[in-house]
PDB file of C-alpha atoms in Angstrom:
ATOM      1  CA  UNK Z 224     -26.661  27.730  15.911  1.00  0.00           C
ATOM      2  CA  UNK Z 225     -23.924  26.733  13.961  1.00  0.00           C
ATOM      3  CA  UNK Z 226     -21.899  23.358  14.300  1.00  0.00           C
ATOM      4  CA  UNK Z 227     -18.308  23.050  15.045  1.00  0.00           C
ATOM      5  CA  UNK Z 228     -15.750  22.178  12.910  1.00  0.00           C
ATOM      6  CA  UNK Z 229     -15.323  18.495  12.892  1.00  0.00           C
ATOM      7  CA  UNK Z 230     -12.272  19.064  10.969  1.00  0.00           C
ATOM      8  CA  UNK Z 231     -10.218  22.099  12.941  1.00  0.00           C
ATOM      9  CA  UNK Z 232      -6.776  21.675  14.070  1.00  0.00           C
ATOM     10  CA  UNK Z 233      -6.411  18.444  11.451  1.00  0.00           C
ATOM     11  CA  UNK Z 234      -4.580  19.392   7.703  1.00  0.00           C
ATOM     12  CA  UNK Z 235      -5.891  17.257   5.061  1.00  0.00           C
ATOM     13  CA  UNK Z 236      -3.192  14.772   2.985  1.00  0.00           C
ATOM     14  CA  UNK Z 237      -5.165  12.790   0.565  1.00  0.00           C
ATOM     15  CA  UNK Z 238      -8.841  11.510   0.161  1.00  0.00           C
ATOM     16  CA  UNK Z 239     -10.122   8.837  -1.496  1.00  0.00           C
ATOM     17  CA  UNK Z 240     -12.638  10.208  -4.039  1.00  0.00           C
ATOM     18  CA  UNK Z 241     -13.642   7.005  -5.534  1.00  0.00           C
ATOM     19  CA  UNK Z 242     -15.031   5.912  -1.821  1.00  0.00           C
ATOM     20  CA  UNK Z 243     -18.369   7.882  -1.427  1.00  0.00           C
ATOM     21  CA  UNK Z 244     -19.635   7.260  -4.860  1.00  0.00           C
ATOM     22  CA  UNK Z 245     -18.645   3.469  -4.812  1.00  0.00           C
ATOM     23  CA  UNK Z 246     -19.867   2.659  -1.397  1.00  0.00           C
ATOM     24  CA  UNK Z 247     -22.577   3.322   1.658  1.00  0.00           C
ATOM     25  CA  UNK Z 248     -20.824   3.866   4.542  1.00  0.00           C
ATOM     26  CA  UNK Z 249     -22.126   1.979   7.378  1.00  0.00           C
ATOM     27  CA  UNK Z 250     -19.542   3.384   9.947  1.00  0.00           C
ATOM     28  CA  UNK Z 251     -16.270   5.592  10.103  1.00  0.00           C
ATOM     29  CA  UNK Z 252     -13.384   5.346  12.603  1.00  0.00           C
ATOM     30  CA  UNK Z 253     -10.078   6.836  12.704  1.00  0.00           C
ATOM     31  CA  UNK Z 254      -6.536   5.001  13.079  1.00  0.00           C
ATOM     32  CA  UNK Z 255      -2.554   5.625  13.212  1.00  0.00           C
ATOM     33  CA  UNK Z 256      -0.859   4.327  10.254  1.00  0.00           C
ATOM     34  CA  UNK Z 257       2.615   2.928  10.709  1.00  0.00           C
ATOM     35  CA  UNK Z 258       4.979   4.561   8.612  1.00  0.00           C
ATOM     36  CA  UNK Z 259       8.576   4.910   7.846  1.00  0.00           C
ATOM     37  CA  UNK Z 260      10.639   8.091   7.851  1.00  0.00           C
ATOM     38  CA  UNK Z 261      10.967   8.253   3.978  1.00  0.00           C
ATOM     39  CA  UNK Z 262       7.186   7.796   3.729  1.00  0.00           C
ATOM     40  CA  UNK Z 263       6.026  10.477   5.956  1.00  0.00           C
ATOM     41  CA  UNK Z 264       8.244  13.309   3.978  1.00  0.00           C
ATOM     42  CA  UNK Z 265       6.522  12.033   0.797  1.00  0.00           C
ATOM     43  CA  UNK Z 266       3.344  12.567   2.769  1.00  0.00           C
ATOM     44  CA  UNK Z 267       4.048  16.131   3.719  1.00  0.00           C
ATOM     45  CA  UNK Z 268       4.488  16.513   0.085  1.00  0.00           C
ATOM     46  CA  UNK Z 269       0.757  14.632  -0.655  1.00  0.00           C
ATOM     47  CA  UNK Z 270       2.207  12.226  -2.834  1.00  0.00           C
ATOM     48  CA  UNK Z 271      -0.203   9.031  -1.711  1.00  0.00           C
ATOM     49  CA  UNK Z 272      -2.957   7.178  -3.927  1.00  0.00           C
ATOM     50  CA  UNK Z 273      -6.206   5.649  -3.190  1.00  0.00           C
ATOM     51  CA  UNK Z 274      -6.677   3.905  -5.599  1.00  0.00           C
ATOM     52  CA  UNK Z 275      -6.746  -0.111  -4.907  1.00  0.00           C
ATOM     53  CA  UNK Z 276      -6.590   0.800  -1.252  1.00  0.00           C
ATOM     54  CA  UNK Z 277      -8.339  -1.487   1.630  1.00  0.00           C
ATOM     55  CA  UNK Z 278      -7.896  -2.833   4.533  1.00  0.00           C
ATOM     56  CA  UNK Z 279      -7.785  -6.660   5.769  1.00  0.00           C
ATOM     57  CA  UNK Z 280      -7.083  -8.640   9.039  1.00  0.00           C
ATOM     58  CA  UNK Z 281      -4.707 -11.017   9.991  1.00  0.00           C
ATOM     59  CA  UNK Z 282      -3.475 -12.228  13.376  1.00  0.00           C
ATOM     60  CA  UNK Z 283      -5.882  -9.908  15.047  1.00  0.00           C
ATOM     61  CA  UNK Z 284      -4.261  -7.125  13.241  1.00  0.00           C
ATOM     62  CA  UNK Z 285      -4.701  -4.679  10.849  1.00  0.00           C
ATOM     63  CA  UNK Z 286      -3.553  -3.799   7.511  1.00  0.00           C
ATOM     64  CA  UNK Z 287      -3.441  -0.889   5.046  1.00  0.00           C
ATOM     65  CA  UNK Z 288      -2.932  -2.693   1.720  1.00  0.00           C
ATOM     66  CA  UNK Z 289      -3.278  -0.980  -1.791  1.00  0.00           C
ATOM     67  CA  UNK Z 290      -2.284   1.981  -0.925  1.00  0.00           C
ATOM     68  CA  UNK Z 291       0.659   3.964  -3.277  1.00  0.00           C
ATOM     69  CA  UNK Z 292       2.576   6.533  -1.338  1.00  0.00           C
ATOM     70  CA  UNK Z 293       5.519   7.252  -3.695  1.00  0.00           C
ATOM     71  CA  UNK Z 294       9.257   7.316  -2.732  1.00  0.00           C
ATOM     72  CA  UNK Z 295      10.819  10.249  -1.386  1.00  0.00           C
ATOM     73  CA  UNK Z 296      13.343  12.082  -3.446  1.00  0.00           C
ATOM     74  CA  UNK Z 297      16.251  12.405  -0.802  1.00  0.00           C
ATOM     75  CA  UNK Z 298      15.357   8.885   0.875  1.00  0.00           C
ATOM     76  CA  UNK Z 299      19.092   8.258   0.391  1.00  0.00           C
ATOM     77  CA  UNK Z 300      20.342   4.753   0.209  1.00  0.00           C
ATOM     78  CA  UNK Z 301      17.569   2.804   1.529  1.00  0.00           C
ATOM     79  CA  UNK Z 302      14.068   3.841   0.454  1.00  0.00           C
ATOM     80  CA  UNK Z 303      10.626   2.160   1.019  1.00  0.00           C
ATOM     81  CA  UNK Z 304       8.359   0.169  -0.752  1.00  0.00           C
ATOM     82  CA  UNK Z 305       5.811   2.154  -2.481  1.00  0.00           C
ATOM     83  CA  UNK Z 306       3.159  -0.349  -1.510  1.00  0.00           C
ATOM     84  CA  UNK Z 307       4.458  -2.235   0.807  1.00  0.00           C
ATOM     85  CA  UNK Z 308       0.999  -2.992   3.762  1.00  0.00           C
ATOM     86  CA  UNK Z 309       1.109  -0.458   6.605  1.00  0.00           C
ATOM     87  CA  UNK Z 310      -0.001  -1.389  10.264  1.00  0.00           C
ATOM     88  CA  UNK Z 311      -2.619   0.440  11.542  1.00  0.00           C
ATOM     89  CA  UNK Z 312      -3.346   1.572  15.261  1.00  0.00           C
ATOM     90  CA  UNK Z 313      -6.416   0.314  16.889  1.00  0.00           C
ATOM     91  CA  UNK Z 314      -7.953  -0.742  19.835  1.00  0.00           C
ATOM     92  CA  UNK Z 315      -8.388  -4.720  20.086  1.00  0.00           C
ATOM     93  CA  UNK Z 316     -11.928  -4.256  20.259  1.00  0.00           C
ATOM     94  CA  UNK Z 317     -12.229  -1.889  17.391  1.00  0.00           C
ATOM     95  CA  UNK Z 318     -10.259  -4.404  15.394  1.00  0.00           C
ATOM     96  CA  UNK Z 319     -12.756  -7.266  16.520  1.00  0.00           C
ATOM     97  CA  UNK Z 320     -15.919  -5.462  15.717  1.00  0.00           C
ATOM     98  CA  UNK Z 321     -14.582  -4.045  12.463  1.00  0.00           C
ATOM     99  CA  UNK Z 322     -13.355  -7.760  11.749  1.00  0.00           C
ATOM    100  CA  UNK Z 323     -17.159  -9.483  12.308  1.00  0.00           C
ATOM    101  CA  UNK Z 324     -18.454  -7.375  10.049  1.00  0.00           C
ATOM    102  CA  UNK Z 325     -16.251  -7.200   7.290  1.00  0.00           C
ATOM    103  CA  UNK Z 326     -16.550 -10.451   7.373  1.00  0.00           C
ATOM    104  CA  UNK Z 327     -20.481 -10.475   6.380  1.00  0.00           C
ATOM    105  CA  UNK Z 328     -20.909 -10.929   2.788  1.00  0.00           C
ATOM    106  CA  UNK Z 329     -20.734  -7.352   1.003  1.00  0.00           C
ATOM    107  CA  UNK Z 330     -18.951  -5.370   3.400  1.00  0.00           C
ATOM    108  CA  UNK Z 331     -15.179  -4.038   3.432  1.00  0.00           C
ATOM    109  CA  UNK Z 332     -13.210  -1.680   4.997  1.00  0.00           C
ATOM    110  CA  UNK Z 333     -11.968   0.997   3.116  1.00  0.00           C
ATOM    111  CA  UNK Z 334      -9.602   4.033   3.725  1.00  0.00           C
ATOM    112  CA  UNK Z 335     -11.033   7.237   3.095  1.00  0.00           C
ATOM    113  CA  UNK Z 336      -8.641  10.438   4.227  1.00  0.00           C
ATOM    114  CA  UNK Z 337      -5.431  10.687   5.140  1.00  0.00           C
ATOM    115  CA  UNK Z 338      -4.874  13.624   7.840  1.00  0.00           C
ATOM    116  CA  UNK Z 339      -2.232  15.009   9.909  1.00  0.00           C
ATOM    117  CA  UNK Z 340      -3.777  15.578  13.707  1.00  0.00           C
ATOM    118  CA  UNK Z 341      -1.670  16.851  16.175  1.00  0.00           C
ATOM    119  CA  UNK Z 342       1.379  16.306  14.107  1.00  0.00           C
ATOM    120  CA  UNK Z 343       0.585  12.583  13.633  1.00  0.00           C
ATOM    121  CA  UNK Z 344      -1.226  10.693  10.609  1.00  0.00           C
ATOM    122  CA  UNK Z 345      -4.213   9.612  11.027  1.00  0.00           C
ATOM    123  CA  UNK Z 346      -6.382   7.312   8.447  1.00  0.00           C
ATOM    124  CA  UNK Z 347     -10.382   7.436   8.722  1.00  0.00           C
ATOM    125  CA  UNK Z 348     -11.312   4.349   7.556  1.00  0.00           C
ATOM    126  CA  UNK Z 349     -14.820   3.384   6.573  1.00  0.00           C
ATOM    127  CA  UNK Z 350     -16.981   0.211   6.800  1.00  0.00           C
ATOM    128  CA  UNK Z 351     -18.509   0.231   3.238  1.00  0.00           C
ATOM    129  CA  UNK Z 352     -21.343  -1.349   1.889  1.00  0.00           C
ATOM    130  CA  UNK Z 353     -20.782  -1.618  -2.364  1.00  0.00           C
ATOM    131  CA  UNK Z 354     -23.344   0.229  -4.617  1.00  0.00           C
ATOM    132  CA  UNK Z 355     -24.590  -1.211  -7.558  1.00  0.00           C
ATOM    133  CA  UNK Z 356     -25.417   0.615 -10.801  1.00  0.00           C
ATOM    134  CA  UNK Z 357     -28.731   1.256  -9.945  1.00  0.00           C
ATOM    135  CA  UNK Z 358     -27.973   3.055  -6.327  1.00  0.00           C
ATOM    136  CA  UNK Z 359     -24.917   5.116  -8.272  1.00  0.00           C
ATOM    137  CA  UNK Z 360     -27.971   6.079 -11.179  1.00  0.00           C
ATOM    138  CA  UNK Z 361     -29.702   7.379  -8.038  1.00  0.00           C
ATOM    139  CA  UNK Z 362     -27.427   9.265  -6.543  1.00  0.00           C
ATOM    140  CA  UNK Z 363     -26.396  11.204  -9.919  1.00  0.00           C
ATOM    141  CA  UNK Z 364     -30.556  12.024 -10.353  1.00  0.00           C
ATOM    142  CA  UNK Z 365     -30.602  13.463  -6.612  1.00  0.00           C
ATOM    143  CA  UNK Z 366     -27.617  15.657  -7.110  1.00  0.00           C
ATOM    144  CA  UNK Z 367     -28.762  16.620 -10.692  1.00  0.00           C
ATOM    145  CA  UNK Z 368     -32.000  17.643  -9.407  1.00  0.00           C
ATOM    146  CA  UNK Z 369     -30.788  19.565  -6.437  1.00  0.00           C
ATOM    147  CA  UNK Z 370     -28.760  21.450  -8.640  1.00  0.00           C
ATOM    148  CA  UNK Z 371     -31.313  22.538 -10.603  1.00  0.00           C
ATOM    149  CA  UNK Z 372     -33.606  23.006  -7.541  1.00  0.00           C
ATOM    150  CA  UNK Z 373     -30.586  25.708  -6.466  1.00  0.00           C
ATOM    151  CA  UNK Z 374     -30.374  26.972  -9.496  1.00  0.00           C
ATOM    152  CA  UNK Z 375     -33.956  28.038  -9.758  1.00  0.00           C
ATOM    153  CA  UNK Z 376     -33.733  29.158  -6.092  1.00  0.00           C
ATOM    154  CA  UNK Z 377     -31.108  31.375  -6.957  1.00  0.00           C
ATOM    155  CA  UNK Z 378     -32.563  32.997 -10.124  1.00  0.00           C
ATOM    156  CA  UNK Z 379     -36.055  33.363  -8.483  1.00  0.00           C
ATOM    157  CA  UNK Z 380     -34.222  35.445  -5.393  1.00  0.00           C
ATOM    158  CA  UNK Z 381     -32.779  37.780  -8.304  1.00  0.00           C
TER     159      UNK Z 381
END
């Protein structure tokens, strides 16, 4: 039986490449970002950036911070601030639990796709655990060796 698409109906922006290989994700949730006008048409474009990107609490809030979306083009006279922080949307008690433990030594919250759902954006946003050097070693001998494992697969089947 096959599974459904977690992903139908939702058309990707951006994702965070960097995310999987630096960290373990512990748990993933989805949020609204608050954006401006300017920002969302450079959005449609896919002109965003990972790179520095997390997200911290303050005032029971929280914030997108690190995160480049460039200016739009035709902003006009008043365009935004590349990376300015961006609210994001989330239930009090998503905030609160997300908050504890990001606030265990290790953990962080990270932002790992940008999506358009419905016609609105929508951030998933990870709890990550860093890897060290060791763990990332792993991971590139596990994916090495199930390539090869394929590989063989496939010319044994010829």
């Amino acid at each position: 039986m096959s599974q459904p698409n977690r992903h139908a109906g939702e058309k990707l922006i951006a994702t965070n490449k960097n995310a999987r290989r630096l960290y373990e994700f512990l748990e993933v949730l989805e949020a609204g970002v608050v954006l401006m006008g300017s920002e969302l048409k450079s959005l449609r474009e896919g002109r965003v950036n990972f790179m520095d990107g997390y997200v911290r609490f303050n005032n029971d809030e929280a914030w997108l911070t690190g995160v480049h979306i460039a200016p739009y083009a035709n902003a006009g006279m008043d365009p935004h601030d590349p990376t300015r922080e961006r609210k994001l949307l989330l239930h009090h008690r998503e905030i609160d639990k997300l908050q504890a433990l990001a606030a265990q030594k290790g953990l962080t919250v990270i932002p790992v796709r940008l999506y358009f759902k419905n016609g609105r954006v929508k951030l998933e946003i990870a709890l990550g655990k860093g890897k060290n050097v060791h763990d990332r070693r792993d991971d590139l001998k596990e994916r090495d060796l199930n390539r090869d494992t394929a590989r063989q697969l496939a010319d044994y089947r010829k």
